[in-house]
Amino acid sequence: MLPVQVNRLTVQEAGDRYVELVRAKTVTGALSPATAEVYARDVATFVRLAGPGRVLDDLTGEDVDAVLLAFARKPDERRKNDGQGNRTGKDTAKGAVGGIGGSTGGSAGGSAGQSAASQARFRRSVSALFRHATSAGWVHLDPMAASSVRARERGGLRPERRALTREQAEGLIEAAGSPAAPATAPPVEATGSGVARRRRADQRTEVRDALVVLLLTTLGPRVSELVRANVEDFYTNDGVRYWRIFGKGGRTRDVPLPDAVASALDAYLEVRAGGDGEKALLLSWRGRRLARGDVQAVIDRVQRQVDPGRRRAVTPHGLRHTTATHLLADGTDMDAVRRVLGHSDLSTLGRYRDDLPGELEVAMGSHPLLRRRRGRAGRDDQAAPDA
């Protein structure tokens, strides 16, 4: 039923109200802070591209398509440098601001646009905004129903986000468990002010790095869940160590640690040099909570110790794929894998399940419906000389 009278908010006003509502959901645990900020960022981009002063109810499906195309052509601002080392993205992105009728920013200068995954995420954020606007009486009709712009097919994961093979994963785990011998003097690291400081000698970062790699590779947490972990989130019940993971949407899950991971945790806790009242499990060499960007540096540092024949670049999310892929390939119950990864729906596992080389050949070589037949054939062969 259409609203009797629409509240003719501008795009800016509607965006501000919606973002305020989204951020309020983090208080009740309906949304994680990281998810809320993604929505807020996408809505702010939509406001700039659509034109802040326009009335939201005046936007049509064609207008929304123009915004989606402008976003798709907008350079990815995460790519900070071009081939000459110059910063790219921000200047060209400004051309996409200022309304639909203006320049979209295109891909001038050969700058790459948004990935298919980013385009799909942006469309979901805009759809959520208009769903709320429809129920709140800000628009008569949802223009997304008349929108026809869709992101192209992803065409597969980037190599660094695919699951590691068993040999590659084992190489990474072995390197984490056998860290290089630390230097006699603590290494020098640069601070934000550019002044070099010597790392504190009591920071056994190689032990912390081993724990990071083992947790990511065997349990597959999201990187946000990993850096958010506190010491108190790990507990023992009936002789088994558990990690209470605080996941997306305020959901929690208790995941048992494999023995090797529990041993790595104990080894780290013995040398962890946290200040008084510091709750964070993973600490930087300054004694502060490890940041999301630091996790990739940890993986890269351990990777440098892996034999080149088993080494391959991988992201924290790629290790999440590795966990899911190898658990499922080993015949682990799908619902158990779902609970380890923290998904509410089994269908979501499909995005984390990657192909492993030779897996189909092994499966068909030991087909469950033919095992009895092979056994009978073997017995017949043994009886043949006496026949």
GROMACS .gro file of C-alpha atoms in nm:
model
  387
    1MET     CA    1   0.000   0.000   0.000
    2LEU     CA    2   0.148   0.334  -0.107
    3PRO     CA    3   0.205   0.598   0.158
    4VAL     CA    4  -0.047   0.880   0.155
    5GLN     CA    5   0.217   1.147   0.169
    6VAL     CA    6   0.587   1.108   0.104
    7ASN     CA    7   0.842   1.287   0.318
    8ARG     CA    8   1.041   1.460   0.044
    9LEU     CA    9   1.387   1.432   0.193
   10THR     CA   10   1.693   1.524  -0.003
   11VAL     CA   11   1.941   1.251  -0.086
   12GLN     CA   12   2.178   1.393   0.176
   13GLU     CA   13   1.911   1.401   0.448
   14ALA     CA   14   1.795   1.048   0.369
   15GLY     CA   15   2.152   0.919   0.365
   16ASP     CA   16   2.232   1.081   0.700
   17ARG     CA   17   1.920   0.939   0.866
   18TYR     CA   18   1.981   0.592   0.728
   19VAL     CA   19   2.347   0.584   0.833
   20GLU     CA   20   2.247   0.698   1.183
   21LEU     CA   21   2.002   0.405   1.200
   22VAL     CA   22   2.263   0.160   1.071
   23ARG     CA   23   2.520   0.268   1.328
   24ALA     CA   24   2.259   0.242   1.603
   25LYS     CA   25   2.219  -0.127   1.518
   26THR     CA   26   2.574  -0.191   1.635
   27VAL     CA   27   2.464  -0.108   1.990
   28THR     CA   28   2.214  -0.396   1.994
   29GLY     CA   29   2.455  -0.628   1.814
   30ALA     CA   30   2.236  -0.653   1.502
   31LEU     CA   31   2.533  -0.535   1.295
   32SER     CA   32   2.906  -0.544   1.357
   33PRO     CA   33   3.084  -0.205   1.361
   34ALA     CA   34   3.286  -0.304   1.054
   35THR     CA   35   2.971  -0.389   0.855
   36ALA     CA   36   2.803  -0.067   0.963
   37GLU     CA   37   3.100   0.135   0.841
   38VAL     CA   38   3.089  -0.039   0.503
   39TYR     CA   39   2.722   0.061   0.468
   40ALA     CA   40   2.804   0.416   0.579
   41ARG     CA   41   3.087   0.447   0.327
   42ASP     CA   42   2.874   0.316   0.040
   43VAL     CA   43   2.583   0.546   0.129
   44ALA     CA   44   2.817   0.846   0.142
   45THR     CA   45   2.945   0.752  -0.205
   46PHE     CA   46   2.587   0.717  -0.332
   47VAL     CA   47   2.498   1.063  -0.195
   48ARG     CA   48   2.793   1.221  -0.375
   49LEU     CA   49   2.721   1.048  -0.705
   50ALA     CA   50   2.345   1.104  -0.700
   51GLY     CA   51   2.368   1.468  -0.594
   52PRO     CA   52   2.317   1.564  -0.228
   53GLY     CA   53   2.053   1.829  -0.300
   54ARG     CA   54   1.822   1.615  -0.512
   55VAL     CA   55   1.500   1.481  -0.364
   56LEU     CA   56   1.529   1.108  -0.303
   57ASP     CA   57   1.178   1.038  -0.432
   58ASP     CA   58   1.264   1.203  -0.765
   59LEU     CA   59   1.528   0.940  -0.848
   60THR     CA   60   1.423   0.689  -1.112
   61GLY     CA   61   1.559   0.352  -1.213
   62GLU     CA   62   1.763   0.525  -1.486
   63ASP     CA   63   1.910   0.761  -1.227
   64VAL     CA   64   2.013   0.468  -1.010
   65ASP     CA   65   2.168   0.296  -1.313
   66ALA     CA   66   2.372   0.609  -1.379
   67VAL     CA   67   2.497   0.607  -1.021
   68LEU     CA   68   2.589   0.238  -1.040
   69LEU     CA   69   2.778   0.295  -1.365
   70ALA     CA   70   2.957   0.596  -1.219
   71PHE     CA   71   3.066   0.386  -0.924
   72ALA     CA   72   3.181   0.102  -1.151
   73ARG     CA   73   3.401   0.343  -1.349
   74LYS     CA   74   3.533   0.521  -1.041
   75PRO     CA   75   3.899   0.429  -0.976
   76ASP     CA   76   3.955   0.198  -0.684
   77GLU     CA   77   4.095   0.433  -0.419
   78ARG     CA   78   4.262   0.141  -0.242
   79ARG     CA   79   4.517   0.134  -0.526
   80LYS     CA   80   4.731   0.408  -0.386
   81ASN     CA   81   5.003   0.432  -0.651
   82ASP     CA   82   5.031   0.413  -1.024
   83GLY     CA   83   5.327   0.278  -1.221
   84GLN     CA   84   5.536   0.591  -1.158
   85GLY     CA   85   5.471   0.580  -0.783
   86ASN     CA   86   5.219   0.865  -0.803
   87ARG     CA   87   4.908   0.851  -0.589
   88THR     CA   88   4.598   0.770  -0.793
   89GLY     CA   89   4.226   0.736  -0.739
   90LYS     CA   90   4.133   1.038  -0.530
   91ASP     CA   91   4.176   1.305  -0.793
   92THR     CA   92   3.992   1.117  -1.064
   93ALA     CA   93   3.724   1.009  -0.820
   94LYS     CA   94   3.634   1.373  -0.761
   95GLY     CA   95   3.511   1.393  -1.117
   96ALA     CA   96   3.240   1.143  -1.031
   97VAL     CA   97   3.102   1.370  -0.764
   98GLY     CA   98   2.846   1.638  -0.822
   99GLY     CA   99   2.539   1.467  -0.953
  100ILE     CA  100   2.440   1.228  -1.223
  101GLY     CA  101   2.452   1.480  -1.498
  102GLY     CA  102   2.819   1.556  -1.445
  103SER     CA  103   3.128   1.360  -1.534
  104THR     CA  104   3.144   1.009  -1.400
  105GLY     CA  105   3.517   1.015  -1.368
  106GLY     CA  106   3.535   0.720  -1.608
  107SER     CA  107   3.863   0.543  -1.628
  108ALA     CA  108   4.059   0.838  -1.755
  109GLY     CA  109   4.426   0.789  -1.769
  110GLY     CA  110   4.380   0.415  -1.778
  111SER     CA  111   4.287   0.391  -1.407
  112ALA     CA  112   4.119   0.064  -1.319
  113GLY     CA  113   3.758   0.076  -1.204
  114GLN     CA  114   3.590  -0.109  -0.924
  115SER     CA  115   3.604  -0.487  -0.902
  116ALA     CA  116   3.290  -0.692  -0.963
  117ALA     CA  117   3.275  -0.778  -0.593
  118SER     CA  118   3.289  -0.407  -0.498
  119GLN     CA  119   3.018  -0.325  -0.751
  120ALA     CA  120   2.793  -0.599  -0.615
  121ARG     CA  121   2.852  -0.481  -0.257
  122PHE     CA  122   2.773  -0.120  -0.350
  123ARG     CA  123   2.450  -0.226  -0.519
  124ARG     CA  124   2.346  -0.421  -0.207
  125SER     CA  125   2.412  -0.115   0.009
  126VAL     CA  126   2.203   0.110  -0.218
  127SER     CA  127   1.923  -0.150  -0.228
  128ALA     CA  128   1.918  -0.161   0.152
  129LEU     CA  129   1.892   0.219   0.163
  130PHE     CA  130   1.592   0.221  -0.071
  131ARG     CA  131   1.421  -0.067   0.109
  132HIS     CA  132   1.432   0.138   0.426
  133ALA     CA  133   1.327   0.453   0.238
  134THR     CA  134   1.021   0.272   0.101
  135SER     CA  135   0.910   0.145   0.442
  136ALA     CA  136   0.980   0.483   0.606
  137GLY     CA  137   0.773   0.677   0.350
  138TRP     CA  138   1.062   0.865   0.189
  139VAL     CA  139   0.984   0.734  -0.160
  140HIS     CA  140   0.663   0.621  -0.334
  141LEU     CA  141   0.830   0.332  -0.516
  142ASP     CA  142   1.165   0.162  -0.486
  143PRO     CA  143   1.364   0.263  -0.800
  144MET     CA  144   1.589  -0.043  -0.762
  145ALA     CA  145   1.306  -0.250  -0.913
  146ALA     CA  146   1.357  -0.061  -1.241
  147SER     CA  147   1.738  -0.072  -1.227
  148SER     CA  148   1.909  -0.294  -1.483
  149VAL     CA  149   2.282  -0.242  -1.414
  150ARG     CA  150   2.448  -0.550  -1.267
  151ALA     CA  151   2.813  -0.623  -1.198
  152ARG     CA  152   2.987  -0.851  -1.442
  153GLU     CA  153   3.062  -1.206  -1.335
  154ARG     CA  154   3.353  -1.227  -1.095
  155GLY     CA  155   3.548  -1.467  -1.314
  156GLY     CA  156   3.704  -1.649  -1.021
  157LEU     CA  157   3.898  -1.541  -0.718
  158ARG     CA  158   4.225  -1.356  -0.734
  159PRO     CA  159   4.515  -1.602  -0.688
  160GLU     CA  160   4.605  -1.473  -0.342
  161ARG     CA  161   4.247  -1.530  -0.222
  162ARG     CA  162   4.228  -1.891  -0.337
  163ALA     CA  163   4.287  -2.175  -0.096
  164LEU     CA  164   4.642  -2.296  -0.054
  165THR     CA  165   4.710  -2.653  -0.160
  166ARG     CA  166   4.787  -2.904   0.115
  167GLU     CA  167   5.162  -2.875   0.045
  168GLN     CA  168   5.151  -2.494   0.053
  169ALA     CA  169   4.944  -2.485   0.373
  170GLU     CA  170   5.169  -2.738   0.545
  171GLY     CA  171   5.474  -2.538   0.438
  172LEU     CA  172   5.328  -2.224   0.594
  173ILE     CA  173   5.240  -2.405   0.917
  174GLU     CA  174   5.586  -2.564   0.940
  175ALA     CA  175   5.752  -2.226   0.887
  176ALA     CA  176   5.535  -2.077   1.162
  177GLY     CA  177   5.632  -2.357   1.398
  178SER     CA  178   6.003  -2.321   1.321
  179PRO     CA  179   6.066  -1.946   1.318
  180ALA     CA  180   6.398  -1.805   1.213
  181ALA     CA  181   6.639  -1.742   1.496
  182PRO     CA  182   6.596  -1.388   1.627
  183ALA     CA  183   6.877  -1.142   1.578
  184THR     CA  184   7.108  -1.072   1.869
  185ALA     CA  185   6.989  -0.713   1.879
  186PRO     CA  186   6.622  -0.621   1.858
  187PRO     CA  187   6.541  -0.495   1.506
  188VAL     CA  188   6.484  -0.129   1.438
  189GLU     CA  189   6.140  -0.022   1.318
  190ALA     CA  190   6.020   0.317   1.201
  191THR     CA  191   5.742   0.501   1.380
  192GLY     CA  192   5.476   0.720   1.225
  193SER     CA  193   5.689   1.028   1.288
  194GLY     CA  194   5.973   0.878   1.087
  195VAL     CA  195   6.193   0.837   1.393
  196ALA     CA  196   6.346   0.490   1.417
  197ARG     CA  197   6.286   0.305   1.742
  198ARG     CA  198   6.436  -0.021   1.857
  199ARG     CA  199   6.184  -0.298   1.921
  200ARG     CA  200   6.156  -0.396   2.285
  201ALA     CA  201   6.360  -0.705   2.361
  202ASP     CA  202   6.074  -0.864   2.557
  203GLN     CA  203   5.849  -0.882   2.251
  204ARG     CA  204   5.869  -1.238   2.117
  205THR     CA  205   5.692  -1.152   1.793
  206GLU     CA  206   5.794  -1.478   1.623
  207VAL     CA  207   5.585  -1.671   1.880
  208ARG     CA  208   5.291  -1.437   1.818
  209ASP     CA  209   5.331  -1.475   1.440
  210ALA     CA  210   5.317  -1.854   1.473
  211LEU     CA  211   4.989  -1.829   1.665
  212VAL     CA  212   4.842  -1.590   1.407
  213VAL     CA  213   4.921  -1.824   1.119
  214LEU     CA  214   4.792  -2.134   1.300
  215LEU     CA  215   4.464  -1.968   1.400
  216LEU     CA  216   4.402  -1.836   1.047
  217THR     CA  217   4.497  -2.160   0.872
  218THR     CA  218   4.319  -2.411   1.094
  219LEU     CA  219   4.014  -2.219   1.219
  220GLY     CA  220   3.961  -1.968   0.936
  221PRO     CA  221   3.838  -1.668   1.138
  222ARG     CA  222   3.765  -1.337   0.973
  223VAL     CA  223   4.056  -1.098   1.018
  224SER     CA  224   3.828  -0.865   1.217
  225GLU     CA  225   3.746  -1.152   1.454
  226LEU     CA  226   4.114  -1.231   1.498
  227VAL     CA  227   4.229  -0.881   1.590
  228ARG     CA  228   3.925  -0.833   1.814
  229ALA     CA  229   4.010  -1.141   2.023
  230ASN     CA  230   4.090  -1.091   2.391
  231VAL     CA  231   4.282  -1.320   2.626
  232GLU     CA  232   3.965  -1.389   2.822
  233ASP     CA  233   3.795  -1.527   2.508
  234PHE     CA  234   4.002  -1.845   2.538
  235TYR     CA  235   3.898  -2.096   2.801
  236THR     CA  236   3.927  -2.465   2.893
  237ASN     CA  237   3.632  -2.699   2.932
  238ASP     CA  238   3.672  -3.067   3.017
  239GLY     CA  239   4.037  -3.056   2.910
  240VAL     CA  240   3.967  -2.893   2.572
  241ARG     CA  241   4.072  -2.538   2.485
  242TYR     CA  242   3.806  -2.323   2.319
  243TRP     CA  243   3.799  -1.983   2.150
  244ARG     CA  244   3.479  -1.786   2.195
  245ILE     CA  245   3.468  -1.589   1.870
  246PHE     CA  246   3.257  -1.274   1.850
  247GLY     CA  247   3.143  -1.266   1.488
  248LYS     CA  248   2.924  -1.066   1.256
  249GLY     CA  249   2.579  -0.952   1.364
  250GLY     CA  250   2.659  -0.998   1.732
  251ARG     CA  251   2.672  -1.378   1.693
  252THR     CA  252   2.922  -1.581   1.897
  253ARG     CA  253   3.059  -1.929   1.843
  254ASP     CA  254   3.279  -2.150   2.058
  255VAL     CA  255   3.539  -2.332   1.848
  256PRO     CA  256   3.768  -2.601   1.996
  257LEU     CA  257   4.138  -2.556   1.927
  258PRO     CA  258   4.344  -2.838   1.775
  259ASP     CA  259   4.616  -2.954   2.014
  260ALA     CA  260   4.893  -2.788   1.811
  261VAL     CA  261   4.708  -2.455   1.814
  262ALA     CA  262   4.641  -2.482   2.188
  263SER     CA  263   5.013  -2.542   2.245
  264ALA     CA  264   5.100  -2.238   2.032
  265LEU     CA  265   4.853  -2.031   2.235
  266ASP     CA  266   5.012  -2.140   2.564
  267ALA     CA  267   5.360  -2.067   2.429
  268TYR     CA  268   5.253  -1.717   2.330
  269LEU     CA  269   5.076  -1.640   2.656
  270GLU     CA  270   5.396  -1.725   2.844
  271VAL     CA  271   5.592  -1.454   2.660
  272ARG     CA  272   5.310  -1.206   2.586
  273ALA     CA  273   5.424  -0.875   2.732
  274GLY     CA  274   5.101  -0.684   2.775
  275GLY     CA  275   5.064  -0.384   2.999
  276ASP     CA  276   4.837  -0.375   3.302
  277GLY     CA  277   4.476  -0.411   3.199
  278GLU     CA  278   4.557  -0.491   2.835
  279LYS     CA  279   4.286  -0.734   2.719
  280ALA     CA  280   4.390  -0.784   2.356
  281LEU     CA  281   4.535  -1.125   2.276
  282LEU     CA  282   4.757  -1.020   1.985
  283LEU     CA  283   4.984  -0.728   2.059
  284SER     CA  284   5.215  -0.523   1.842
  285TRP     CA  285   5.578  -0.475   1.946
  286ARG     CA  286   5.463  -0.155   2.119
  287GLY     CA  287   5.222  -0.357   2.334
  288ARG     CA  288   4.907  -0.240   2.154
  289ARG     CA  289   4.629  -0.439   1.992
  290LEU     CA  290   4.734  -0.570   1.652
  291ALA     CA  291   4.562  -0.387   1.362
  292ARG     CA  292   4.395  -0.553   1.064
  293GLY     CA  293   4.670  -0.437   0.829
  294ASP     CA  294   4.936  -0.589   1.053
  295VAL     CA  295   4.800  -0.941   0.999
  296GLN     CA  296   4.901  -0.944   0.631
  297ALA     CA  297   5.251  -0.835   0.730
  298VAL     CA  298   5.267  -1.129   0.973
  299ILE     CA  299   5.168  -1.376   0.700
  300ASP     CA  300   5.421  -1.230   0.457
  301ARG     CA  301   5.696  -1.250   0.718
  302VAL     CA  302   5.628  -1.620   0.783
  303GLN     CA  303   5.595  -1.689   0.409
  304ARG     CA  304   5.952  -1.573   0.352
  305GLN     CA  305   6.068  -1.872   0.557
  306VAL     CA  306   5.873  -2.125   0.345
  307ASP     CA  307   6.059  -2.330   0.086
  308PRO     CA  308   6.016  -2.152  -0.252
  309GLY     CA  309   5.864  -2.464  -0.404
  310ARG     CA  310   5.577  -2.453  -0.154
  311ARG     CA  311   5.543  -2.076  -0.121
  312ARG     CA  312   5.251  -1.877  -0.260
  313ALA     CA  313   5.119  -1.533  -0.172
  314VAL     CA  314   4.799  -1.546   0.030
  315THR     CA  315   4.574  -1.305   0.221
  316PRO     CA  316   4.402  -1.366   0.556
  317HIS     CA  317   4.082  -1.427   0.361
  318GLY     CA  318   4.269  -1.676   0.145
  319LEU     CA  319   4.354  -1.870   0.461
  320ARG     CA  320   3.984  -1.869   0.547
  321HIS     CA  321   3.926  -2.033   0.207
  322THR     CA  322   4.203  -2.278   0.293
  323THR     CA  323   4.032  -2.384   0.617
  324ALA     CA  324   3.695  -2.442   0.451
  325THR     CA  325   3.835  -2.616   0.144
  326HIS     CA  326   4.048  -2.869   0.328
  327LEU     CA  327   3.792  -2.945   0.598
  328LEU     CA  328   3.528  -3.017   0.333
  329ALA     CA  329   3.771  -3.211   0.114
  330ASP     CA  330   3.854  -3.430   0.414
  331GLY     CA  331   3.488  -3.521   0.456
  332THR     CA  332   3.414  -3.300   0.757
  333ASP     CA  333   3.041  -3.253   0.813
  334MET     CA  334   2.923  -2.939   0.632
  335ASP     CA  335   2.731  -2.814   0.934
  336ALA     CA  336   3.045  -2.844   1.147
  337VAL     CA  337   3.240  -2.641   0.890
  338ARG     CA  338   2.961  -2.382   0.886
  339ARG     CA  339   2.984  -2.347   1.263
  340VAL     CA  340   3.364  -2.317   1.256
  341LEU     CA  341   3.347  -2.036   1.000
  342GLY     CA  342   3.054  -1.865   1.170
  343HIS     CA  343   2.791  -1.872   0.895
  344SER     CA  344   2.418  -1.895   0.956
  345ASP     CA  345   2.346  -2.068   0.624
  346LEU     CA  346   2.508  -2.375   0.468
  347SER     CA  347   2.473  -2.223   0.119
  348THR     CA  348   2.733  -1.961   0.207
  349LEU     CA  349   3.003  -2.229   0.219
  350GLY     CA  350   3.005  -2.238  -0.161
  351ARG     CA  351   3.199  -1.913  -0.182
  352TYR     CA  352   3.478  -2.053   0.038
  353ARG     CA  353   3.504  -2.394  -0.129
  354ASP     CA  354   3.786  -2.393  -0.387
  355ASP     CA  355   3.899  -2.672  -0.618
  356LEU     CA  356   4.206  -2.871  -0.520
  357PRO     CA  357   4.434  -3.026  -0.784
  358GLY     CA  358   4.374  -3.399  -0.823
  359GLU     CA  359   4.075  -3.401  -0.587
  360LEU     CA  360   3.827  -3.527  -0.847
  361GLU     CA  361   4.064  -3.801  -0.957
  362VAL     CA  362   4.102  -3.924  -0.598
  363ALA     CA  363   3.726  -3.914  -0.540
  364MET     CA  364   3.646  -4.113  -0.852
  365GLY     CA  365   3.932  -4.354  -0.789
  366SER     CA  366   3.774  -4.456  -0.458
  367HIS     CA  367   3.407  -4.433  -0.554
  368PRO     CA  368   3.194  -4.560  -0.261
  369LEU     CA  369   2.956  -4.750  -0.492
  370LEU     CA  370   3.239  -4.950  -0.647
  371ARG     CA  371   3.443  -5.042  -0.340
  372ARG     CA  372   3.266  -5.374  -0.285
  373ARG     CA  373   3.303  -5.461  -0.654
  374ARG     CA  374   3.679  -5.396  -0.641
  375GLY     CA  375   3.709  -5.613  -0.333
  376ARG     CA  376   3.523  -5.897  -0.501
  377ALA     CA  377   3.743  -5.865  -0.812
  378GLY     CA  378   4.052  -5.896  -0.596
  379ARG     CA  379   3.926  -6.216  -0.437
  380ASP     CA  380   3.842  -6.359  -0.782
  381ASP     CA  381   4.195  -6.280  -0.902
  382GLN     CA  382   4.344  -6.463  -0.608
  383ALA     CA  383   4.126  -6.768  -0.675
  384ALA     CA  384   4.200  -6.779  -1.049
  385PRO     CA  385   4.513  -7.002  -1.039
  386ASP     CA  386   4.317  -7.278  -0.862
  387ALA     CA  387   4.022  -7.265  -1.096
   0.00000   0.00000   0.00000
